[in-house]
Short mmCIF file of N, CA and C in Angstrom, two decimals:
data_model
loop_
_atom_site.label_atom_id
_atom_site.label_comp_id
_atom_site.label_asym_id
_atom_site.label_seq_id
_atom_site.Cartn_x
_atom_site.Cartn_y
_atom_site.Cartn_z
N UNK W 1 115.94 92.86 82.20
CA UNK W 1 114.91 93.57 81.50
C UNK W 1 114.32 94.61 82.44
N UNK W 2 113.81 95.72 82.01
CA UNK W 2 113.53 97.02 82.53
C UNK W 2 112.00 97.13 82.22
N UNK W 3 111.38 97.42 83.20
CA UNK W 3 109.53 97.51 82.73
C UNK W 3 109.60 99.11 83.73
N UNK W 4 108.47 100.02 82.92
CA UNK W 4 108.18 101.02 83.48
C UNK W 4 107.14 101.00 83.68
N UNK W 5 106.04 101.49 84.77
CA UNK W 5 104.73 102.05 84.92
C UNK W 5 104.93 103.08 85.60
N UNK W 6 103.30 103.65 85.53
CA UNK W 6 103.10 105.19 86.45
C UNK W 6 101.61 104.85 86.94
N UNK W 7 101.64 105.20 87.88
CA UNK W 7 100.03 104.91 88.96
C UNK W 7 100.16 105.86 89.90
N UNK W 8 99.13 106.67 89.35
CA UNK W 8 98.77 107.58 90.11
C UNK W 8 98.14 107.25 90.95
N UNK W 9 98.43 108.04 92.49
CA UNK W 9 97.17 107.65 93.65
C UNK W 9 97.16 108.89 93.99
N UNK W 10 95.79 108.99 94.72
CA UNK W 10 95.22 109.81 95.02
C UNK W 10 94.71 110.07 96.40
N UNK W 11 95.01 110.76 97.23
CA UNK W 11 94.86 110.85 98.54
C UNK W 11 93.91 111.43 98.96
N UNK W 12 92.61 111.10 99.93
CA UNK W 12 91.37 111.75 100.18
C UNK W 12 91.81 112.68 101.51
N UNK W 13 93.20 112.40 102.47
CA UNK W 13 93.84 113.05 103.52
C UNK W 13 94.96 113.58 102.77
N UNK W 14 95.78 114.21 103.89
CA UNK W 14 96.96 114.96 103.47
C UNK W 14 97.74 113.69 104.09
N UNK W 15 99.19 113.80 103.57
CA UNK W 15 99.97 112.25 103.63
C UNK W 15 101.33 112.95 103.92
N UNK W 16 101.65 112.32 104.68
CA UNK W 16 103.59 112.59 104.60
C UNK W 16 104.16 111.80 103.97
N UNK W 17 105.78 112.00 103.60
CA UNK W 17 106.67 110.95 103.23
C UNK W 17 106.72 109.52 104.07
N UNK W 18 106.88 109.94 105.14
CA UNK W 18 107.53 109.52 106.58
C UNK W 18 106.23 108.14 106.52
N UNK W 19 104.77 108.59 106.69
CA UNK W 19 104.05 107.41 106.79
C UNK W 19 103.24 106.89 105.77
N UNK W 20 103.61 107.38 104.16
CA UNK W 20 103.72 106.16 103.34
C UNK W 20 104.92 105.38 103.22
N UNK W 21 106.11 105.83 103.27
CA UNK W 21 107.05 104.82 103.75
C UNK W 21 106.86 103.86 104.86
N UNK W 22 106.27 104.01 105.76
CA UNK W 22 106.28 103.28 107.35
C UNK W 22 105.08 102.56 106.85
N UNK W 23 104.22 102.64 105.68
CA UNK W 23 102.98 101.92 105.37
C UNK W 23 103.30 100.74 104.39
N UNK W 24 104.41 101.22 103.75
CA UNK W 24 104.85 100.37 102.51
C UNK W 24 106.16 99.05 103.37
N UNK W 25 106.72 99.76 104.16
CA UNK W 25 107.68 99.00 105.44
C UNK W 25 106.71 97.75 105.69
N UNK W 26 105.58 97.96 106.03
CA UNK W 26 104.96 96.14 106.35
C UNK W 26 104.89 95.60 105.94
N UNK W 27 105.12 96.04 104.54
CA UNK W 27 104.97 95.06 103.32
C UNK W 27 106.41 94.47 102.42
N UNK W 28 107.77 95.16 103.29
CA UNK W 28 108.95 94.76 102.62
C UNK W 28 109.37 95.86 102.19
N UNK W 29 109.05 96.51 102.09
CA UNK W 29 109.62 97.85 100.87
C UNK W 29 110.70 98.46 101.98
N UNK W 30 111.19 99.93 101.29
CA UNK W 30 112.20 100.19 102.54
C UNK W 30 113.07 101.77 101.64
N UNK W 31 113.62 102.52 102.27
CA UNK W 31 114.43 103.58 101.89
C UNK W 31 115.69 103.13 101.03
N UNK W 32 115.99 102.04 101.62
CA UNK W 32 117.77 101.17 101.57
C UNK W 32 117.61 100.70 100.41
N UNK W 33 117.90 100.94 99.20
CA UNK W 33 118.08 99.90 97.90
C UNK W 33 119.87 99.85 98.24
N UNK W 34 119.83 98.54 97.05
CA UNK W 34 121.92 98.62 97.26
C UNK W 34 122.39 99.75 97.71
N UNK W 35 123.00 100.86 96.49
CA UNK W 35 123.71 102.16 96.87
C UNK W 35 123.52 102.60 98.12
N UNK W 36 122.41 102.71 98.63
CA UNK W 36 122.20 103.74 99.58
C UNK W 36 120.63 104.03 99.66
N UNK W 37 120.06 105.79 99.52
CA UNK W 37 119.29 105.81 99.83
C UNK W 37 119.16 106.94 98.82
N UNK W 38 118.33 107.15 98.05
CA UNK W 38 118.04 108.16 96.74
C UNK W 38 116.35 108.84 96.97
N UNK W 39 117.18 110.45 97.11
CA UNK W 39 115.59 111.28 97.31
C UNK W 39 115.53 112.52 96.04
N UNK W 40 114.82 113.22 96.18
CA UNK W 40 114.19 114.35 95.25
C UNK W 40 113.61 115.31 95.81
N UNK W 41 113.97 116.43 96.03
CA UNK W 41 113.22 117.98 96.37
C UNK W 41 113.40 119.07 95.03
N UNK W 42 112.35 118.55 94.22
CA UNK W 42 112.26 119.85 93.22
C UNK W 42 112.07 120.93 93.29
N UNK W 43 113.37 121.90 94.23
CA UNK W 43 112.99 123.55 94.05
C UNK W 43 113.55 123.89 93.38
N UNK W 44 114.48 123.35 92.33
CA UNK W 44 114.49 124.26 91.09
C UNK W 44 114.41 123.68 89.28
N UNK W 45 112.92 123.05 89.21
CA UNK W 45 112.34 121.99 88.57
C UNK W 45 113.34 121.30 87.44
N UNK W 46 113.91 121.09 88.14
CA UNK W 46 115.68 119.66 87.34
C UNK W 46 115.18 118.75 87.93
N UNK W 47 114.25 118.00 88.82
CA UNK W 47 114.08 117.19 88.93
C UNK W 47 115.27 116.01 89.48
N UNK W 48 116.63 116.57 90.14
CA UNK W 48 117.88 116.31 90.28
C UNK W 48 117.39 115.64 91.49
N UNK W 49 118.05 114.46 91.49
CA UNK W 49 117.26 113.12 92.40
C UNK W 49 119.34 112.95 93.07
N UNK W 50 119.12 112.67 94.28
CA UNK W 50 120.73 113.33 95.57
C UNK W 50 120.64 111.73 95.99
N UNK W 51 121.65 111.11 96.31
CA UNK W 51 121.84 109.71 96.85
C UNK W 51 122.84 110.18 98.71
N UNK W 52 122.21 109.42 99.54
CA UNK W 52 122.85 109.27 100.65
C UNK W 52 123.33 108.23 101.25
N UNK W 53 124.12 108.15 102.39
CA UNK W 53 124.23 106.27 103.19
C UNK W 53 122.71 105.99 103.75
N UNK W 54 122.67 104.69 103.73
CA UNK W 54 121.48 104.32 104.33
C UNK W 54 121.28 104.32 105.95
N UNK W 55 121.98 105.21 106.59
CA UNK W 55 121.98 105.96 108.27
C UNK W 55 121.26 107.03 108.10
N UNK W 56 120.79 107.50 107.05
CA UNK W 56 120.33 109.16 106.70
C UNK W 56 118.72 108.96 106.41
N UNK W 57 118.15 107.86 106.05
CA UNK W 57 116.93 107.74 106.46
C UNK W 57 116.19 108.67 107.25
N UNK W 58 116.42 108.77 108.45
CA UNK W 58 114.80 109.95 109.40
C UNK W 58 115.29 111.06 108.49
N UNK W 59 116.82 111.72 108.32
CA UNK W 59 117.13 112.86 107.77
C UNK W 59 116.42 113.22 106.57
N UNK W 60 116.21 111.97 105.69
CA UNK W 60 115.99 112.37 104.61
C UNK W 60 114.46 112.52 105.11
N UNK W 61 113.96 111.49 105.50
CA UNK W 61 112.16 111.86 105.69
C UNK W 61 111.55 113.20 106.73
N UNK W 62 112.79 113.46 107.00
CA UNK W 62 112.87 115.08 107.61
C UNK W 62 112.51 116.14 107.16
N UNK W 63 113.80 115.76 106.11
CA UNK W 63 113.95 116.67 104.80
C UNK W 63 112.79 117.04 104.16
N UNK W 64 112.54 115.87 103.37
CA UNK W 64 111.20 115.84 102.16
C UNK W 64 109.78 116.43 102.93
N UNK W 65 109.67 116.08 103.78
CA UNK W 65 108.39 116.24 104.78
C UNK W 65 108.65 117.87 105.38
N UNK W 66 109.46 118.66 105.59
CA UNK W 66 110.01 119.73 106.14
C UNK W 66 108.64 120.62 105.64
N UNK W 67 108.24 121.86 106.00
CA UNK W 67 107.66 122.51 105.95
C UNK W 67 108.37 123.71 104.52
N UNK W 68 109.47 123.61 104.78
CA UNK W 68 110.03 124.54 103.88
C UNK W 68 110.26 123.91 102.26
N UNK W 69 109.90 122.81 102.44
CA UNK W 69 109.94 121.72 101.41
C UNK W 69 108.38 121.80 100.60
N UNK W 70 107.28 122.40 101.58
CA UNK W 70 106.11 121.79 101.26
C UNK W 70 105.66 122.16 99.54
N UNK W 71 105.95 123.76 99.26
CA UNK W 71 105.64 123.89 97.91
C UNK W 71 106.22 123.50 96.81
N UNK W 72 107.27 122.02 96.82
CA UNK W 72 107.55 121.20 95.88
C UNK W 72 107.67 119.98 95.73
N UNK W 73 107.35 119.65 94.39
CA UNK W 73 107.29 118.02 94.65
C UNK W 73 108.25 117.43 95.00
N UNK W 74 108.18 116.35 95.52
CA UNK W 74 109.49 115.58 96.78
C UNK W 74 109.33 114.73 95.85
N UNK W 75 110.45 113.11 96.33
CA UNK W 75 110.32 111.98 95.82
C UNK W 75 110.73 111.01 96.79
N UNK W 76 110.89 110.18 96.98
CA UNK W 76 112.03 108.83 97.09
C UNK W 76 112.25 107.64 96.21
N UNK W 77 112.71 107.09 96.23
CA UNK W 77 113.19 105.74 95.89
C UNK W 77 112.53 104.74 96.75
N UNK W 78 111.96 103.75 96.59
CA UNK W 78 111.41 102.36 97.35
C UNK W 78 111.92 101.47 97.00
N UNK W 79 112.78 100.76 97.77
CA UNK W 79 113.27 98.96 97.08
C UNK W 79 112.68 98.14 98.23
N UNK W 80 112.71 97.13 97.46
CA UNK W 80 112.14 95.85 98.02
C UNK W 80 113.06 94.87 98.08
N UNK W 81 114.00 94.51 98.85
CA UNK W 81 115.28 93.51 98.90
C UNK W 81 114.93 92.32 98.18
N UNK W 82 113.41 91.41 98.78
CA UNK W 82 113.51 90.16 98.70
C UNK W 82 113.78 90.06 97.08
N UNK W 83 112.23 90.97 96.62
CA UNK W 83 111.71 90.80 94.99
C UNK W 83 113.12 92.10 93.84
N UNK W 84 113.65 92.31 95.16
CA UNK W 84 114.54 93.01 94.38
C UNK W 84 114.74 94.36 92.91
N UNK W 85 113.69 94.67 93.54
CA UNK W 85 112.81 95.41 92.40
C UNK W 85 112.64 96.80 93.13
N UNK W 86 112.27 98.03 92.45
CA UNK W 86 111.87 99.64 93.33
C UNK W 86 111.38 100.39 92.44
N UNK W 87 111.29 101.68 92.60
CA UNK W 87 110.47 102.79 91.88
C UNK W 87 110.35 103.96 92.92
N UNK W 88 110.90 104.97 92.14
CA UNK W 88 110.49 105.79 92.41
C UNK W 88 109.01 106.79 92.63
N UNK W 89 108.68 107.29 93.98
CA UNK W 89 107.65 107.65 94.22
C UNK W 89 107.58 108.76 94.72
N UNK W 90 106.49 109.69 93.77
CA UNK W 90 106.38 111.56 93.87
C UNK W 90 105.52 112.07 94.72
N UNK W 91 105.97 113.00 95.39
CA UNK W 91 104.86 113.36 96.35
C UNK W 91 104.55 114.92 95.29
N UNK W 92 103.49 115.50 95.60
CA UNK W 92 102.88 116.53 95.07
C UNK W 92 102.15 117.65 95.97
N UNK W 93 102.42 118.81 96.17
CA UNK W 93 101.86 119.52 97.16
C UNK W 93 100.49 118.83 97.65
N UNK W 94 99.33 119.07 96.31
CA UNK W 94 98.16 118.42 96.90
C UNK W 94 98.22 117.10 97.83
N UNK W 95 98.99 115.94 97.44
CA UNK W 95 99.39 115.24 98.40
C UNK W 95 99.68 115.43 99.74
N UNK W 96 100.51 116.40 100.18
CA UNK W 96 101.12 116.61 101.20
C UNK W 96 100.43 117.98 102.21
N UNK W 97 99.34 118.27 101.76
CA UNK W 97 98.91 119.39 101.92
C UNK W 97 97.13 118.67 102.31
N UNK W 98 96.29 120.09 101.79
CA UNK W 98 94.69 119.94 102.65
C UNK W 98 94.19 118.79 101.22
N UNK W 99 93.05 118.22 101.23
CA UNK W 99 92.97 117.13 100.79
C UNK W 99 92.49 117.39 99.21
N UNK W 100 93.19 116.60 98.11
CA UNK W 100 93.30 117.16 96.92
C UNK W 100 91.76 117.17 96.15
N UNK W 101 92.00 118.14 95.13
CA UNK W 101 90.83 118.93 94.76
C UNK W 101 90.73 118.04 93.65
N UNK W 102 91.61 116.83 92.98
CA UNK W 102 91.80 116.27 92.19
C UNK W 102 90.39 114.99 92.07
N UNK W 103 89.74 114.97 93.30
CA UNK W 103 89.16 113.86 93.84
C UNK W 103 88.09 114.43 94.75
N UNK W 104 86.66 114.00 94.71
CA UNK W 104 85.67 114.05 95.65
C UNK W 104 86.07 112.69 96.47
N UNK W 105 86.22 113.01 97.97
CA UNK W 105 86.33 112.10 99.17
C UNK W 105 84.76 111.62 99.04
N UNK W 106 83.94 112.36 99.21
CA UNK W 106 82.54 111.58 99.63
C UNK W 106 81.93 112.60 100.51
N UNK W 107 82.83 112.96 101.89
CA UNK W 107 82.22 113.57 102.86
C UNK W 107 81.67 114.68 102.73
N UNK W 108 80.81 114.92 103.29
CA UNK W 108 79.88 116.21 103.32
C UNK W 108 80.57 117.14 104.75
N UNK W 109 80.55 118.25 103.79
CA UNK W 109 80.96 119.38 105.14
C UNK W 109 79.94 119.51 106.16
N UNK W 110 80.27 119.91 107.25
CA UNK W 110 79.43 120.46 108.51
C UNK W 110 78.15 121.59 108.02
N UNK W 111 78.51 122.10 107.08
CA UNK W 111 77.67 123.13 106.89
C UNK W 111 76.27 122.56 105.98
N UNK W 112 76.19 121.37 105.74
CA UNK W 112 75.48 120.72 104.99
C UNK W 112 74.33 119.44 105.31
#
């Protein structure tokens, strides 16, 4: 059986690929599902999601995180071996960028 959700989060910092993966890693999760390793760089909005060996890991969090990458949404794949289960997860400029306008953090600027 197949269950879908979507949960949005919302980042009060700017975030890389590289260390929400390395955040979700303590908890089991991981790049490696069976196949391999499945990412997403939407620059030409197909949304066309590329599979690699699971040695290509830093490459791919290279990739997605790259500067030349920044004005589109990225993705990866997350599996979890034990629970055997994953989902795909979107990064979004505001994400990856100065801290999104989507959300008041709290903090008060210097000028205030």
């Amino acid at each position: 059986m197949s269950r879908t959700a979507d949960i949005d989060l919302v980042f009060a910092r700017a975030v890389t690929v590289d260390a929400v993966v390395r955040a979700l890693a303590g908890e089991g999760w991981s790049l490696q599902e069976p196949p391999g390793i499945s990412y997403m760089v939407n620059n030409d909005d197909l949304f066309g999601w590329q599979s690699t060996s699971t040695d290509q890991a830093a490459e791919v969090l290279t990739m997605v995180d790259s500067p030349d990458n920044i004005d589109y949404h990225v993705g990866v794949y997350i599996y979890h071996s034990t629970a055997e289960t994953g989902g795909q997860y979107f990064f979004t400029l505001a994400d990856r960028t100065v801290p999104s306008s989507r959300r008041s953090t709290g903090e008060v600027s210097p000028e205030h």
